[in-house]
Coordinates of C-alpha atoms in Angstrom, one line a residue:
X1 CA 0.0 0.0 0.0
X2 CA 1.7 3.4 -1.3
X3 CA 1.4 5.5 1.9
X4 CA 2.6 9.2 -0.4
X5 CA -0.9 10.7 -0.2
X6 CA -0.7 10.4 3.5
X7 CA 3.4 11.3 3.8
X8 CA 2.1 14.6 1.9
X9 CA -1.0 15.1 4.8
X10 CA 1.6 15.4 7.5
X11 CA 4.4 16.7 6.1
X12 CA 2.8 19.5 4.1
X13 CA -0.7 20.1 5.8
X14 CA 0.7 19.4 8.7
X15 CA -2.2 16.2 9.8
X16 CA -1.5 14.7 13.2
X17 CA -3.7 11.8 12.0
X18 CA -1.4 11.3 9.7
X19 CA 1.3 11.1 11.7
X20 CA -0.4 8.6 13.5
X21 CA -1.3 6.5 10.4
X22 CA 2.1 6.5 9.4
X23 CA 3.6 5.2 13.1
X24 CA 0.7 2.5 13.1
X25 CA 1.6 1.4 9.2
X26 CA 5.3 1.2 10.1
X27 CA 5.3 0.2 14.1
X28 CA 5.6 -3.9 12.1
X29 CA 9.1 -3.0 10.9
X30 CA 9.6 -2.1 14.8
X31 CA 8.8 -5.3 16.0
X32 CA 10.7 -7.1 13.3
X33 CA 14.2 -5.1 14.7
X34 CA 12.9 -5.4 18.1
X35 CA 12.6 -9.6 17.4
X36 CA 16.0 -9.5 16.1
X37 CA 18.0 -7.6 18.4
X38 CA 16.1 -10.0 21.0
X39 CA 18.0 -12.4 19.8
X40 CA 21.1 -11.2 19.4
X41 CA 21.4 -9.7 23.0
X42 CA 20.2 -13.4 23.9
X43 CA 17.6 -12.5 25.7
X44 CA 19.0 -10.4 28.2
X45 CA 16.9 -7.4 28.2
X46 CA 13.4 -7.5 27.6
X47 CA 11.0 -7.5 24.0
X48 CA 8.2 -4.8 25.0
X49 CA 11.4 -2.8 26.3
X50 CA 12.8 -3.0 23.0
X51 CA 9.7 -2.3 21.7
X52 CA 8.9 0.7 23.3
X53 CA 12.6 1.9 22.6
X54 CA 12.4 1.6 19.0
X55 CA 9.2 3.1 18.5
X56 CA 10.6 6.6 20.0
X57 CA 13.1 5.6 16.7
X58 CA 10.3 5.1 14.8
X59 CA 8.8 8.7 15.7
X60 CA 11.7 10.5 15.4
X61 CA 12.5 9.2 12.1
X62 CA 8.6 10.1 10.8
X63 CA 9.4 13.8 11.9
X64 CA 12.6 14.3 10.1
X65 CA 12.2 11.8 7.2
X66 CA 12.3 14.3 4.3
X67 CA 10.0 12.1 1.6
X68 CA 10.9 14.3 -1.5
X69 CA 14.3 12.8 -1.6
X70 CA 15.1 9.5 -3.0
X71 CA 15.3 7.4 -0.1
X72 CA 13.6 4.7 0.8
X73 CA 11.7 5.4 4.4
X74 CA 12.4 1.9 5.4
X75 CA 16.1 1.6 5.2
X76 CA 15.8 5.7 6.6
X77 CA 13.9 3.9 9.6
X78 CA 15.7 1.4 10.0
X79 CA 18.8 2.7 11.1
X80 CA 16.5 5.5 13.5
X81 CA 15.2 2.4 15.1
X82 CA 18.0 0.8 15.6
X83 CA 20.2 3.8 16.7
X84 CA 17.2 4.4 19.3
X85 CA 17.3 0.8 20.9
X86 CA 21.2 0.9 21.1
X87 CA 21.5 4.2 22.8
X88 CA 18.7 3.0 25.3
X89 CA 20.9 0.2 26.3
X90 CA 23.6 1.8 26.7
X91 CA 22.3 4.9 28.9
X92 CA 20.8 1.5 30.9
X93 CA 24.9 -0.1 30.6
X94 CA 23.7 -3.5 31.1
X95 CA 26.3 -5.4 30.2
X96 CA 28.6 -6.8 33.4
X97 CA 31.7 -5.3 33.8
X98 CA 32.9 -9.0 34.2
X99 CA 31.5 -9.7 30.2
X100 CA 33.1 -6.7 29.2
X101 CA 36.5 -7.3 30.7
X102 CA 36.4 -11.0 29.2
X103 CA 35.6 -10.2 25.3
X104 CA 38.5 -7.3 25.9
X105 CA 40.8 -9.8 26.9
X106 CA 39.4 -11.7 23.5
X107 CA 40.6 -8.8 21.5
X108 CA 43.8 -8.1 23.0
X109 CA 44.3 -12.4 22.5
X110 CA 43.5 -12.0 18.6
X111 CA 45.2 -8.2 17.6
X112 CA 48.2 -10.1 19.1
X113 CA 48.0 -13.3 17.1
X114 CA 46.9 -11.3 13.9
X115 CA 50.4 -9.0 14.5
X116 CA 51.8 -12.6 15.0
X117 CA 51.0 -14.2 11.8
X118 CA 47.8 -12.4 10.3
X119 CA 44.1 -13.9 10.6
X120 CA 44.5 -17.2 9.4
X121 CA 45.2 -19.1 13.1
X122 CA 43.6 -21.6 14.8
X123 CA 41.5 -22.3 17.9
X124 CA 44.0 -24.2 19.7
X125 CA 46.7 -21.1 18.9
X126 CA 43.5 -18.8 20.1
X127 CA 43.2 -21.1 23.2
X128 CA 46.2 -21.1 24.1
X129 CA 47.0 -17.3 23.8
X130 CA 44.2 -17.2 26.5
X131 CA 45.5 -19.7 28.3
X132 CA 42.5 -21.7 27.7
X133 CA 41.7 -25.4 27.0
X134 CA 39.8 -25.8 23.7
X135 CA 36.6 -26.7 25.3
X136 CA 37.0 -23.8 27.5
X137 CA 37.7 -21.5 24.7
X138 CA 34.2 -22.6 23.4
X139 CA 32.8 -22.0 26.6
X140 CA 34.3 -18.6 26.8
X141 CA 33.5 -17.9 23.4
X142 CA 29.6 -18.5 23.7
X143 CA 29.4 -16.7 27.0
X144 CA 30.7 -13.3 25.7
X145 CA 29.0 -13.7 21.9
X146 CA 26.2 -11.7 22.8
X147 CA 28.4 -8.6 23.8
X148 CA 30.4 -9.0 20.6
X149 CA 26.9 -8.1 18.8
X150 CA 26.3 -5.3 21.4
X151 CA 30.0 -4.0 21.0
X152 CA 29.9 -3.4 17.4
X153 CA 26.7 -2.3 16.9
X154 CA 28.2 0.3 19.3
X155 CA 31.2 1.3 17.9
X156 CA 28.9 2.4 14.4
X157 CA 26.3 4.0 16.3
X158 CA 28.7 6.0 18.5
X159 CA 30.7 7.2 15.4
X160 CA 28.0 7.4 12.5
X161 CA 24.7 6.6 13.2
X162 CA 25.5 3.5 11.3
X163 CA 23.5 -0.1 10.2
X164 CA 26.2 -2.4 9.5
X165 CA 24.2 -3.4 6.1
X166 CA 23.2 0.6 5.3
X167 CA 24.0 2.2 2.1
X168 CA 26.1 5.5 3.1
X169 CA 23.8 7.2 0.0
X170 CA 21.1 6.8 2.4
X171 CA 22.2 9.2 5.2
X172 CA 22.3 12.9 5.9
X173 CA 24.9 14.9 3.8
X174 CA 26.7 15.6 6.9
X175 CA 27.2 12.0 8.0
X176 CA 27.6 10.3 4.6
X177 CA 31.2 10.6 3.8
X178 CA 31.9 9.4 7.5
X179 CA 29.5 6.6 6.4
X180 CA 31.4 6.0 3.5
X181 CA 34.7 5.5 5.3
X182 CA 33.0 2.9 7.8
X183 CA 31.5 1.0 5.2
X184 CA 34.6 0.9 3.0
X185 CA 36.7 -0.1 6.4
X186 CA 34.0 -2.8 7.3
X187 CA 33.8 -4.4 3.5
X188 CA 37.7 -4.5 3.6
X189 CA 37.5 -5.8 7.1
X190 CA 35.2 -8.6 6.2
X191 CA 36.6 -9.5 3.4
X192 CA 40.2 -10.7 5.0
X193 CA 38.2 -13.0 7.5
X194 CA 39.1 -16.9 6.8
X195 CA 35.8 -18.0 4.5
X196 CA 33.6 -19.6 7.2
X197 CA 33.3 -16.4 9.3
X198 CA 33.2 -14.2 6.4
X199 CA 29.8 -16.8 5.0
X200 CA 28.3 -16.7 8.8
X201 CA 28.9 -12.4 8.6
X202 CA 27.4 -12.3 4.8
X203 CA 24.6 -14.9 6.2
X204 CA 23.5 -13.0 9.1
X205 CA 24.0 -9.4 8.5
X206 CA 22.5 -9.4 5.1
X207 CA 20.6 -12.2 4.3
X208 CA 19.6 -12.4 7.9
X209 CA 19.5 -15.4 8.4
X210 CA 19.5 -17.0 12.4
X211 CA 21.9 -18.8 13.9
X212 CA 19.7 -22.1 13.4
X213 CA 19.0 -21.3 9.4
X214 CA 22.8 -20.9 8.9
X215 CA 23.4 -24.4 10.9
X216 CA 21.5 -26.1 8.3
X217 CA 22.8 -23.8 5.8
X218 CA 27.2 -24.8 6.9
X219 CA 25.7 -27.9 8.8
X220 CA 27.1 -27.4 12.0
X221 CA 25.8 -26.4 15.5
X222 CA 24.2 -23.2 16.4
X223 CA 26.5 -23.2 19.1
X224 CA 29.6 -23.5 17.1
X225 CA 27.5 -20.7 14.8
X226 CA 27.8 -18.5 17.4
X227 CA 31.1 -18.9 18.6
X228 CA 32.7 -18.1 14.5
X229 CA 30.3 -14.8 15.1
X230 CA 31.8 -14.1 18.2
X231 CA 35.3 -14.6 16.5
X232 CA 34.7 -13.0 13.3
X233 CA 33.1 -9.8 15.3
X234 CA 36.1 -9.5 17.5
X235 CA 38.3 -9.5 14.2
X236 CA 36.2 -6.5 12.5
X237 CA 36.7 -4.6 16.1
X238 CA 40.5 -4.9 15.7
X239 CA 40.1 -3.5 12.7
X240 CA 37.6 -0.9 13.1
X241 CA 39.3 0.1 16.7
X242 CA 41.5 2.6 15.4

């Protein structure tokens, strides 16, 4: 259903039904964002709460969507939502200090294996930079995999406003040559991880695709899924950290 006739009732006559019409039309594409971040941040936080969050994105992205341009309001929203959701989070700083500390140390073990030999090392050479057994490594791996998401997600928001899948054409003048450097930084990043983790990142991020669907997909565990994420997020950091 086009929705220009009402896009022109608020923005030029000014309609506060309109308004509304447009938030209840597009409040599904906050509950698919919601559903997904749900799931990344393993359910940690609440669903309404990320509800609620993004539909203050939602709204602020229907007052300053400009529809005269050439951009899509979805993929406009989409990163408004988003944005919204993450910032509520972290005013909230839910994440341990403990989690935190443990997916630095993760970092600091792969920068220093990447200056070592670049990215192509193992997970016993992982474990044992953190002094860690294999199945421990696993362990450790899946218990900080849902701050690797969070992390990320941060460091683009903080800097740009960014979606990791966003088109920097898509953003304000102001922002879209910072866009453009983050983007170009991010494709270079992925495209030196080893090819399972660079499948799991093109998978997830834009096919979106869940952990389980891209099990079946590589035909291995969502568990082990979720541990290459973990990996090949902590990779894009190093990169990205500078």
């Amino acid at each position: 259903m086009s929705m220009d006739k009402t896009w022109i009732n608020y923005k030029d006559k000014h309609d506060k039904s309109a308004k509304d019409e447009l938030i209840v039309h597009y409040v599904e594409l906050v509950k698919i964002i919601s559903g997904r971040l749900y799931t990344d941040y393993n359910h940690h936080v609440e669903y309404d709460d990320l509800v609620s969050y993004g539909i203050l994105g939602l709204i602020d992205a229907i007052e300053k969507f400009d529809y005269t341009k050439n951009v899509k309001f979805e993929t406009y929203a989409n990163i408004r939502i988003r944005g919204a959701i993450i910032d509520q989070l972290r005013n909230l700083d839910w994440v341990p200090r403990s989690l935190r500390h443990k997916y630095k140390r993760l970092e600091e073990a792969m920068d220093m294996l990447h200056n070592e030999g670049g990215s192509d090392y193992t997970d016993f050479e992982l474990a044992d930079k953190l002094e860690m057994t294999i199945d421990e490594l696993g362990r450790f791996l899946s218990e900080v995999s849902t701050f690797s998401i969070v992390s990320l997600e941060e460091k683009f928001e903080e800097h740009v406003g960014f979606d990791i899948k966003a088109d920097y054409k898509d953003f304000e003048p102001e922002k879209s040559l910072d866009v453009k450097v983050m983007t170009q930084l991010l494709k270079e990043g992925i495209d030196t991880l080893p090819e399972r983790e660079r499948l799991i990142i093109s998978l997830y991020y834009y096919d979106e695709l869940t952990y389980k669907e891209i099990a079946a997909v590589l035909g291995i565990s969502e568990s082990r899924i979720s541990q290459l994420h973990t990996k090949a997020i902590a990779r894009l950091q190093n990169i990205l950290k500078d």
